[in-house]
């Protein structure tokens, strides 16, 4: 049985002996990095610097919300807008593993540069068990390189500190409740962000489309769950499939992309079952997406794949 209070106590004393000097945390605003930041902040105080990198693949209004969260938690923080750099690095890249590795490496290079400027030698990451299990190595197959594990460059200069490494998501949420973290119940969002929710090249133009679609899916599903129409899924989002199909808008021919809606129930992300979303909710989402993204999207599909054989994200 996992005991969250005991975990917090033990981690603080381990962190105090592990971190000798300044440390930097890769802060995304998700449950894992927020729990990790709160824990390390308890252990070493302002010696911890939270760094939030805006990759350009964040959800709607997310960078502002993350800054606000870092302030609420009383963290010593830096905000870096690196979107142009990320878009350039991913130009022409279609392979999901290449995307993940480029994004992972870029994160580290940015952290190393902050580290050099501010004399920081430790990098704290909110890595959890499924991240390294799925990233392979040793006896395991690589399912996908999670940006914070398989995406790490071999010549990284910072020393890694990963206090949540052996925890599963449900356990991280228990720790979050003990630490009274405001994002304890938030759905997960992958480090590579919307880039892995765009099949093929993650251009700024395509990112705008998937960002808008993701926002509609999130809002409509949360609204439906609040009204008691359905259970809130564990994770729910949109994926852009840049395959064009023929449609009709009014009396005009349309030729646009496809959006897939993904909503799943899971406990620890190692397996998942697709959620049953009422047809009226799917209907509203479909109409809103096609109305908002007229000329760009004219077909909406619902993903009914479990994990296995699918994974939660499409890439
Ligand atoms: P998959 O797609 O592997 O996703 O079934 C399992 C859970 O992990 C999230 N995910 C990631 N999280 N970095 C992260 O921080 C990553 O590279 C990454 N890839 C997937 C995914 O959103 C789901 O919750």
mmCIF file of C-alpha atoms and ligand atoms in Angstrom:
data_model
loop_
_atom_site.group_PDB
_atom_site.id
_atom_site.type_symbol
_atom_site.label_atom_id
_atom_site.label_comp_id
_atom_site.label_asym_id
_atom_site.label_seq_id
_atom_site.Cartn_x
_atom_site.Cartn_y
_atom_site.Cartn_z
ATOM 1 C CA UNK A 1 0.000 0.000 0.000
ATOM 2 C CA UNK A 2 1.350 3.411 -1.009
ATOM 3 C CA UNK A 3 1.476 5.859 1.901
ATOM 4 C CA UNK A 4 1.585 9.446 0.584
ATOM 5 C CA UNK A 5 2.439 11.206 3.896
ATOM 6 C CA UNK A 6 5.347 8.852 4.509
ATOM 7 C CA UNK A 7 6.526 9.343 0.922
ATOM 8 C CA UNK A 8 6.586 13.144 1.400
ATOM 9 C CA UNK A 9 8.573 12.936 4.652
ATOM 10 C CA UNK A 10 11.099 10.473 3.262
ATOM 11 C CA UNK A 11 11.536 12.347 -0.027
ATOM 12 C CA UNK A 12 12.270 15.646 1.712
ATOM 13 C CA UNK A 13 15.127 14.184 3.708
ATOM 14 C CA UNK A 14 16.532 12.325 0.664
ATOM 15 C CA UNK A 15 16.332 15.511 -1.440
ATOM 16 C CA UNK A 16 18.110 17.550 1.219
ATOM 17 C CA UNK A 17 21.106 15.259 1.088
ATOM 18 C CA UNK A 18 20.961 14.769 -2.701
ATOM 19 C CA UNK A 19 20.840 18.452 -3.715
ATOM 20 C CA UNK A 20 23.952 20.428 -2.739
ATOM 21 C CA UNK A 21 23.542 23.857 -4.346
ATOM 22 C CA UNK A 22 21.057 25.309 -6.788
ATOM 23 C CA UNK A 23 18.605 23.133 -8.704
ATOM 24 C CA UNK A 24 16.377 23.791 -11.668
ATOM 25 C CA UNK A 25 13.026 22.151 -12.224
ATOM 26 C CA UNK A 26 11.445 21.616 -15.622
ATOM 27 C CA UNK A 27 8.023 23.002 -14.768
ATOM 28 C CA UNK A 28 5.119 22.256 -17.123
ATOM 29 C CA UNK A 29 2.232 22.993 -14.768
ATOM 30 C CA UNK A 30 1.002 19.403 -14.950
ATOM 31 C CA UNK A 31 0.433 17.256 -11.879
ATOM 32 C CA UNK A 32 3.832 15.528 -11.973
ATOM 33 C CA UNK A 33 6.064 18.585 -12.268
ATOM 34 C CA UNK A 34 3.911 20.608 -9.881
ATOM 35 C CA UNK A 35 4.060 17.917 -7.180
ATOM 36 C CA UNK A 36 7.754 17.579 -7.790
ATOM 37 C CA UNK A 37 8.322 21.349 -7.520
ATOM 38 C CA UNK A 38 6.326 21.589 -4.283
ATOM 39 C CA UNK A 39 8.264 18.681 -2.796
ATOM 40 C CA UNK A 40 11.705 19.998 -3.754
ATOM 41 C CA UNK A 41 10.720 23.504 -2.679
ATOM 42 C CA UNK A 42 9.868 22.100 0.755
ATOM 43 C CA UNK A 43 13.289 20.453 0.862
ATOM 44 C CA UNK A 44 15.581 23.215 -0.444
ATOM 45 C CA UNK A 45 13.421 26.391 -0.606
ATOM 46 C CA UNK A 46 14.582 29.111 -2.987
ATOM 47 C CA UNK A 47 17.597 27.071 -4.046
ATOM 48 C CA UNK A 48 15.061 25.604 -6.466
ATOM 49 C CA UNK A 49 14.364 27.582 -9.632
ATOM 50 C CA UNK A 50 11.316 26.582 -11.665
ATOM 51 C CA UNK A 51 11.744 27.017 -15.409
ATOM 52 C CA UNK A 52 8.745 26.965 -17.693
ATOM 53 C CA UNK A 53 9.524 26.676 -21.387
ATOM 54 C CA UNK A 54 6.799 27.702 -23.793
ATOM 55 C CA UNK A 55 7.461 25.366 -26.725
ATOM 56 C CA UNK A 56 4.711 26.838 -28.873
ATOM 57 C CA UNK A 57 2.877 23.524 -28.481
ATOM 58 C CA UNK A 58 0.962 24.494 -25.357
ATOM 59 C CA UNK A 59 -2.817 24.534 -25.063
ATOM 60 C CA UNK A 60 -4.920 27.690 -25.235
ATOM 61 C CA UNK A 61 -3.966 30.240 -22.518
ATOM 62 C CA UNK A 62 -1.682 27.658 -20.908
ATOM 63 C CA UNK A 63 1.547 29.716 -20.593
ATOM 64 C CA UNK A 64 -0.305 32.409 -18.606
ATOM 65 C CA UNK A 65 -1.967 29.799 -16.377
ATOM 66 C CA UNK A 66 1.374 28.125 -15.702
ATOM 67 C CA UNK A 67 2.972 31.442 -14.712
ATOM 68 C CA UNK A 68 0.079 32.094 -12.358
ATOM 69 C CA UNK A 69 0.482 28.616 -10.833
ATOM 70 C CA UNK A 70 4.208 29.172 -10.203
ATOM 71 C CA UNK A 71 3.338 32.428 -8.434
ATOM 72 C CA UNK A 72 0.602 30.747 -6.366
ATOM 73 C CA UNK A 73 3.064 28.083 -5.248
ATOM 74 C CA UNK A 74 5.537 30.797 -4.275
ATOM 75 C CA UNK A 75 8.224 29.427 -6.576
ATOM 76 C CA UNK A 76 11.328 31.268 -7.659
ATOM 77 C CA UNK A 77 10.681 31.027 -11.424
ATOM 78 C CA UNK A 78 11.830 31.865 -14.959
ATOM 79 C CA UNK A 79 9.615 31.864 -18.064
ATOM 80 C CA UNK A 80 11.197 31.215 -21.455
ATOM 81 C CA UNK A 81 9.306 31.631 -24.718
ATOM 82 C CA UNK A 82 11.104 29.340 -27.151
ATOM 83 C CA UNK A 83 8.264 28.753 -29.609
ATOM 84 C CA UNK A 84 10.058 30.105 -32.671
ATOM 85 C CA UNK A 85 13.053 27.876 -31.934
ATOM 86 C CA UNK A 86 10.853 24.785 -31.548
ATOM 87 C CA UNK A 87 8.866 25.449 -34.725
ATOM 88 C CA UNK A 88 12.139 25.825 -36.628
ATOM 89 C CA UNK A 89 13.604 22.636 -35.168
ATOM 90 C CA UNK A 90 10.512 20.639 -36.148
ATOM 91 C CA UNK A 91 10.234 21.970 -39.695
ATOM 92 C CA UNK A 92 9.924 19.039 -42.074
ATOM 93 C CA UNK A 93 9.961 16.442 -39.257
ATOM 94 C CA UNK A 94 7.180 13.857 -39.508
ATOM 95 C CA UNK A 95 8.476 10.837 -37.627
ATOM 96 C CA UNK A 96 7.017 10.695 -34.068
ATOM 97 C CA UNK A 97 10.222 9.425 -32.444
ATOM 98 C CA UNK A 98 12.295 12.134 -34.180
ATOM 99 C CA UNK A 99 9.831 14.777 -32.975
ATOM 100 C CA UNK A 100 10.074 13.484 -29.405
ATOM 101 C CA UNK A 101 13.880 13.370 -29.456
ATOM 102 C CA UNK A 102 14.218 16.888 -30.906
ATOM 103 C CA UNK A 103 11.802 18.296 -28.320
ATOM 104 C CA UNK A 104 13.492 16.420 -25.445
ATOM 105 C CA UNK A 105 16.967 17.559 -26.471
ATOM 106 C CA UNK A 106 15.871 21.177 -26.908
ATOM 107 C CA UNK A 107 14.434 21.224 -23.393
ATOM 108 C CA UNK A 108 17.781 20.074 -22.014
ATOM 109 C CA UNK A 109 19.832 22.575 -24.046
ATOM 110 C CA UNK A 110 17.625 25.395 -22.732
ATOM 111 C CA UNK A 111 17.962 24.117 -19.152
ATOM 112 C CA UNK A 112 21.745 23.799 -19.574
ATOM 113 C CA UNK A 113 21.929 27.383 -20.768
ATOM 114 C CA UNK A 114 19.964 28.620 -17.722
ATOM 115 C CA UNK A 115 22.192 26.378 -15.587
ATOM 116 C CA UNK A 116 25.373 27.976 -16.975
ATOM 117 C CA UNK A 117 24.070 31.511 -16.424
ATOM 118 C CA UNK A 118 22.866 30.864 -12.896
ATOM 119 C CA UNK A 119 25.436 28.339 -11.683
ATOM 120 C CA UNK A 120 22.948 25.464 -11.361
ATOM 121 C CA UNK A 121 24.094 21.847 -11.452
ATOM 122 C CA UNK A 122 20.943 19.819 -10.791
ATOM 123 C CA UNK A 123 17.968 19.199 -13.049
ATOM 124 C CA UNK A 124 14.808 18.070 -11.284
ATOM 125 C CA UNK A 125 12.237 16.308 -13.447
ATOM 126 C CA UNK A 126 8.763 15.015 -12.642
ATOM 127 C CA UNK A 127 9.434 11.688 -14.374
ATOM 128 C CA UNK A 128 7.078 8.929 -13.239
ATOM 129 C CA UNK A 129 7.203 5.148 -13.701
ATOM 130 C CA UNK A 130 5.276 4.784 -17.010
ATOM 131 C CA UNK A 131 7.598 7.386 -18.627
ATOM 132 C CA UNK A 132 10.710 5.257 -18.247
ATOM 133 C CA UNK A 133 8.971 1.905 -18.618
ATOM 134 C CA UNK A 134 7.600 2.925 -22.037
ATOM 135 C CA UNK A 135 10.828 4.612 -23.071
ATOM 136 C CA UNK A 136 12.534 1.203 -23.104
ATOM 137 C CA UNK A 137 16.232 0.580 -22.565
ATOM 138 C CA UNK A 138 17.699 -2.574 -21.055
ATOM 139 C CA UNK A 139 15.332 -5.473 -21.489
ATOM 140 C CA UNK A 140 12.313 -3.502 -22.651
ATOM 141 C CA UNK A 141 11.080 -2.472 -26.066
ATOM 142 C CA UNK A 142 10.740 1.260 -26.750
ATOM 143 C CA UNK A 143 7.041 1.981 -27.095
ATOM 144 C CA UNK A 144 7.675 5.721 -27.320
ATOM 145 C CA UNK A 145 10.495 7.933 -26.082
ATOM 146 C CA UNK A 146 8.969 10.081 -23.387
ATOM 147 C CA UNK A 147 10.557 13.491 -23.796
ATOM 148 C CA UNK A 148 12.007 13.446 -20.290
ATOM 149 C CA UNK A 149 13.635 10.007 -20.599
ATOM 150 C CA UNK A 150 14.326 8.718 -24.132
ATOM 151 C CA UNK A 151 14.644 12.324 -25.350
ATOM 152 C CA UNK A 152 17.557 13.155 -23.026
ATOM 153 C CA UNK A 153 20.858 13.793 -24.836
ATOM 154 C CA UNK A 154 23.728 11.498 -23.817
ATOM 155 C CA UNK A 155 26.122 14.382 -23.106
ATOM 156 C CA UNK A 156 23.795 16.188 -20.697
ATOM 157 C CA UNK A 157 25.752 18.341 -18.238
ATOM 158 C CA UNK A 158 23.206 18.566 -15.403
ATOM 159 C CA UNK A 159 22.768 15.930 -12.689
ATOM 160 C CA UNK A 160 19.279 14.430 -12.784
ATOM 161 C CA UNK A 161 17.045 14.335 -9.713
ATOM 162 C CA UNK A 162 13.752 12.461 -10.132
ATOM 163 C CA UNK A 163 11.872 12.088 -6.838
ATOM 164 C CA UNK A 164 8.693 10.627 -8.425
ATOM 165 C CA UNK A 165 10.499 8.048 -10.556
ATOM 166 C CA UNK A 166 8.896 5.003 -8.940
ATOM 167 C CA UNK A 167 5.374 6.397 -8.666
ATOM 168 C CA UNK A 168 2.339 5.838 -10.853
ATOM 169 C CA UNK A 169 -0.100 8.626 -11.690
ATOM 170 C CA UNK A 170 -2.699 7.637 -9.084
ATOM 171 C CA UNK A 171 0.051 7.731 -6.427
ATOM 172 C CA UNK A 172 1.264 11.145 -7.628
ATOM 173 C CA UNK A 173 -2.291 12.419 -7.225
ATOM 174 C CA UNK A 174 -2.337 11.100 -3.651
ATOM 175 C CA UNK A 175 0.864 13.037 -2.924
ATOM 176 C CA UNK A 176 -0.680 16.100 -4.603
ATOM 177 C CA UNK A 177 -3.655 15.922 -2.234
ATOM 178 C CA UNK A 178 -1.345 15.677 0.801
ATOM 179 C CA UNK A 179 0.581 18.730 -0.441
ATOM 180 C CA UNK A 180 -2.707 20.529 -1.283
ATOM 181 C CA UNK A 181 -1.650 21.167 -4.875
ATOM 182 C CA UNK A 182 -4.368 23.006 -6.830
ATOM 183 C CA UNK A 183 -3.858 20.910 -9.995
ATOM 184 C CA UNK A 184 -4.174 17.503 -8.261
ATOM 185 C CA UNK A 185 -7.138 16.417 -10.385
ATOM 186 C CA UNK A 186 -5.982 17.926 -13.693
ATOM 187 C CA UNK A 187 -5.847 15.655 -16.718
ATOM 188 C CA UNK A 188 -2.336 14.720 -17.934
ATOM 189 C CA UNK A 189 -0.743 16.638 -20.808
ATOM 190 C CA UNK A 190 2.405 15.265 -22.462
ATOM 191 C CA UNK A 191 5.670 17.237 -22.349
ATOM 192 C CA UNK A 192 5.986 17.333 -26.169
ATOM 193 C CA UNK A 193 2.560 18.972 -26.087
ATOM 194 C CA UNK A 194 0.395 19.462 -29.150
ATOM 195 C CA UNK A 195 3.309 18.475 -31.409
ATOM 196 C CA UNK A 196 2.438 14.801 -30.854
ATOM 197 C CA UNK A 197 -1.262 15.486 -31.407
ATOM 198 C CA UNK A 198 -0.556 16.528 -34.983
ATOM 199 C CA UNK A 199 0.099 13.558 -37.220
ATOM 200 C CA UNK A 200 2.941 14.556 -39.523
ATOM 201 C CA UNK A 201 4.683 17.941 -39.513
ATOM 202 C CA UNK A 202 3.800 20.113 -36.496
ATOM 203 C CA UNK A 203 3.697 23.481 -38.265
ATOM 204 C CA UNK A 204 2.493 26.653 -36.476
ATOM 205 C CA UNK A 205 -0.589 26.652 -38.743
ATOM 206 C CA UNK A 206 -1.528 23.058 -37.872
ATOM 207 C CA UNK A 207 -0.824 23.747 -34.208
ATOM 208 C CA UNK A 208 -3.435 26.521 -34.216
ATOM 209 C CA UNK A 209 -6.004 24.063 -35.587
ATOM 210 C CA UNK A 210 -5.355 21.320 -33.034
ATOM 211 C CA UNK A 211 -5.136 23.887 -30.206
ATOM 212 C CA UNK A 212 -8.602 25.190 -31.021
ATOM 213 C CA UNK A 213 -10.018 21.658 -31.391
ATOM 214 C CA UNK A 214 -8.429 20.521 -28.101
ATOM 215 C CA UNK A 215 -9.919 23.512 -26.340
ATOM 216 C CA UNK A 216 -13.411 22.703 -27.625
ATOM 217 C CA UNK A 217 -13.101 19.021 -26.656
ATOM 218 C CA UNK A 218 -11.868 19.908 -23.148
ATOM 219 C CA UNK A 219 -14.541 22.534 -22.505
ATOM 220 C CA UNK A 220 -17.476 20.525 -23.877
ATOM 221 C CA UNK A 221 -16.525 17.326 -22.053
ATOM 222 C CA UNK A 222 -15.976 19.171 -18.772
ATOM 223 C CA UNK A 223 -19.301 20.935 -19.242
ATOM 224 C CA UNK A 224 -21.112 17.653 -19.952
ATOM 225 C CA UNK A 225 -19.517 15.981 -16.929
ATOM 226 C CA UNK A 226 -20.447 18.914 -14.684
ATOM 227 C CA UNK A 227 -24.044 18.598 -15.887
ATOM 228 C CA UNK A 228 -24.023 14.886 -14.980
ATOM 229 C CA UNK A 229 -24.362 13.743 -18.609
ATOM 230 C CA UNK A 230 -21.237 11.603 -18.390
ATOM 231 C CA UNK A 231 -18.338 10.620 -16.155
ATOM 232 C CA UNK A 232 -15.298 12.867 -16.564
ATOM 233 C CA UNK A 233 -12.743 10.828 -18.546
ATOM 234 C CA UNK A 234 -9.191 10.425 -17.281
ATOM 235 C CA UNK A 235 -7.864 12.197 -20.361
ATOM 236 C CA UNK A 236 -9.634 13.859 -23.320
ATOM 237 C CA UNK A 237 -8.311 15.783 -26.288
ATOM 238 C CA UNK A 238 -8.229 16.204 -30.061
ATOM 239 C CA UNK A 239 -5.779 14.895 -32.655
ATOM 240 C CA UNK A 240 -5.243 16.477 -36.063
ATOM 241 C CA UNK A 241 -5.078 14.023 -38.943
ATOM 242 C CA UNK A 242 -3.871 16.017 -41.925
ATOM 243 C CA UNK A 243 -5.690 13.823 -44.439
ATOM 244 C CA UNK A 244 -8.126 15.734 -46.553
ATOM 245 C CA UNK A 245 -11.623 14.543 -47.306
ATOM 246 C CA UNK A 246 -14.447 16.045 -49.296
ATOM 247 C CA UNK A 247 -17.305 17.784 -47.521
ATOM 248 C CA UNK A 248 -19.894 20.454 -48.084
ATOM 249 C CA UNK A 249 -20.358 23.833 -46.379
ATOM 250 C CA UNK A 250 -23.713 25.394 -47.305
ATOM 251 C CA UNK A 251 -23.816 24.644 -51.024
ATOM 252 C CA UNK A 252 -20.038 24.840 -51.495
ATOM 253 C CA UNK A 253 -17.586 22.003 -51.815
ATOM 254 C CA UNK A 254 -15.138 21.728 -48.920
ATOM 255 C CA UNK A 255 -11.860 19.829 -48.814
ATOM 256 C CA UNK A 256 -10.465 19.836 -45.291
ATOM 257 C CA UNK A 257 -8.643 17.881 -42.590
ATOM 258 C CA UNK A 258 -9.923 15.418 -40.032
ATOM 259 C CA UNK A 259 -10.020 15.753 -36.260
ATOM 260 C CA UNK A 260 -10.125 12.672 -34.054
ATOM 261 C CA UNK A 261 -11.604 12.984 -30.573
ATOM 262 C CA UNK A 262 -9.879 10.859 -27.952
ATOM 263 C CA UNK A 263 -11.292 10.318 -24.446
ATOM 264 C CA UNK A 264 -10.094 7.507 -22.187
ATOM 265 C CA UNK A 265 -10.457 6.067 -18.721
ATOM 266 C CA UNK A 266 -7.312 4.837 -17.013
ATOM 267 C CA UNK A 267 -5.770 4.457 -13.582
ATOM 268 C CA UNK A 268 -2.067 4.571 -14.238
ATOM 269 C CA UNK A 269 -1.698 5.259 -18.009
ATOM 270 C CA UNK A 270 -0.251 1.776 -18.568
ATOM 271 C CA UNK A 271 -3.593 0.624 -19.966
ATOM 272 C CA UNK A 272 -6.727 2.536 -20.890
ATOM 273 C CA UNK A 273 -10.268 1.993 -22.121
ATOM 274 C CA UNK A 274 -11.939 4.453 -24.456
ATOM 275 C CA UNK A 275 -14.692 6.448 -22.746
ATOM 276 C CA UNK A 276 -18.289 6.256 -23.821
ATOM 277 C CA UNK A 277 -19.247 9.832 -24.616
ATOM 278 C CA UNK A 278 -22.995 10.462 -25.162
ATOM 279 C CA UNK A 279 -23.871 11.119 -28.807
ATOM 280 C CA UNK A 280 -25.368 14.514 -27.962
ATOM 281 C CA UNK A 281 -21.997 15.595 -26.530
ATOM 282 C CA UNK A 282 -20.124 14.293 -29.577
ATOM 283 C CA UNK A 283 -22.634 16.107 -31.725
ATOM 284 C CA UNK A 284 -21.998 19.439 -29.982
ATOM 285 C CA UNK A 285 -18.223 18.969 -30.203
ATOM 286 C CA UNK A 286 -18.428 18.069 -33.883
ATOM 287 C CA UNK A 287 -20.563 21.103 -34.753
ATOM 288 C CA UNK A 288 -18.416 23.489 -32.720
ATOM 289 C CA UNK A 289 -15.160 22.275 -34.247
ATOM 290 C CA UNK A 290 -16.404 22.371 -37.835
ATOM 291 C CA UNK A 291 -17.999 25.797 -37.321
ATOM 292 C CA UNK A 292 -14.944 27.288 -35.609
ATOM 293 C CA UNK A 293 -12.458 25.742 -38.012
ATOM 294 C CA UNK A 294 -14.453 26.228 -41.218
ATOM 295 C CA UNK A 295 -12.417 25.465 -44.346
ATOM 296 C CA UNK A 296 -9.745 23.742 -42.223
ATOM 297 C CA UNK A 297 -11.653 20.790 -40.736
ATOM 298 C CA UNK A 298 -14.694 19.134 -42.225
ATOM 299 C CA UNK A 299 -14.704 15.670 -40.662
ATOM 300 C CA UNK A 300 -14.727 14.508 -37.028
ATOM 301 C CA UNK A 301 -14.170 10.911 -35.906
ATOM 302 C CA UNK A 302 -14.220 9.279 -32.470
ATOM 303 C CA UNK A 303 -11.368 6.967 -31.444
ATOM 304 C CA UNK A 304 -12.648 3.677 -29.983
ATOM 305 C CA UNK A 305 -9.253 2.055 -29.351
ATOM 306 C CA UNK A 306 -8.130 0.715 -25.992
ATOM 307 C CA UNK A 307 -4.525 0.526 -24.733
ATOM 308 C CA UNK A 308 -3.306 -2.006 -25.681
ATOM 309 C CA UNK A 309 -3.279 -2.193 -28.642
ATOM 310 C CA UNK A 310 -3.373 1.608 -29.045
ATOM 311 C CA UNK A 311 -1.576 4.080 -26.809
ATOM 312 C CA UNK A 312 -3.299 7.088 -25.239
ATOM 313 C CA UNK A 313 -1.617 9.628 -27.538
ATOM 314 C CA UNK A 314 -1.491 8.914 -31.261
ATOM 315 C CA UNK A 315 2.279 9.459 -31.492
HETATM 316 P P1 LIG B 1 0.767 6.856 -24.001
HETATM 317 O O1 LIG B 1 0.502 7.641 -25.252
HETATM 318 O O2 LIG B 1 2.196 6.429 -23.861
HETATM 319 O O3 LIG B 1 0.526 7.890 -22.838
HETATM 320 O O4 LIG B 1 -0.174 5.733 -23.803
HETATM 321 C C1 LIG B 1 0.471 7.562 -21.487
HETATM 322 C C2 LIG B 1 0.371 8.865 -20.733
HETATM 323 O O5 LIG B 1 1.606 9.584 -20.812
HETATM 324 C C3 LIG B 1 1.423 10.832 -21.438
HETATM 325 N N1 LIG B 1 2.597 11.013 -22.314
HETATM 326 C C4 LIG B 1 3.677 11.753 -21.983
HETATM 327 N N2 LIG B 1 3.918 12.509 -20.897
HETATM 328 N N3 LIG B 1 6.012 13.104 -21.826
HETATM 329 C C5 LIG B 1 5.074 13.214 -20.844
HETATM 330 O O6 LIG B 1 5.283 13.965 -19.892
HETATM 331 C C6 LIG B 1 5.851 12.380 -22.936
HETATM 332 O O7 LIG B 1 6.710 12.347 -23.797
HETATM 333 C C7 LIG B 1 4.603 11.669 -23.008
HETATM 334 N N4 LIG B 1 4.066 10.852 -23.961
HETATM 335 C C8 LIG B 1 2.849 10.464 -23.491
HETATM 336 C C9 LIG B 1 0.110 10.726 -22.198
HETATM 337 O O8 LIG B 1 -0.506 11.990 -22.392
HETATM 338 C C10 LIG B 1 -0.683 9.807 -21.277
HETATM 339 O O9 LIG B 1 -1.237 10.503 -20.193
#
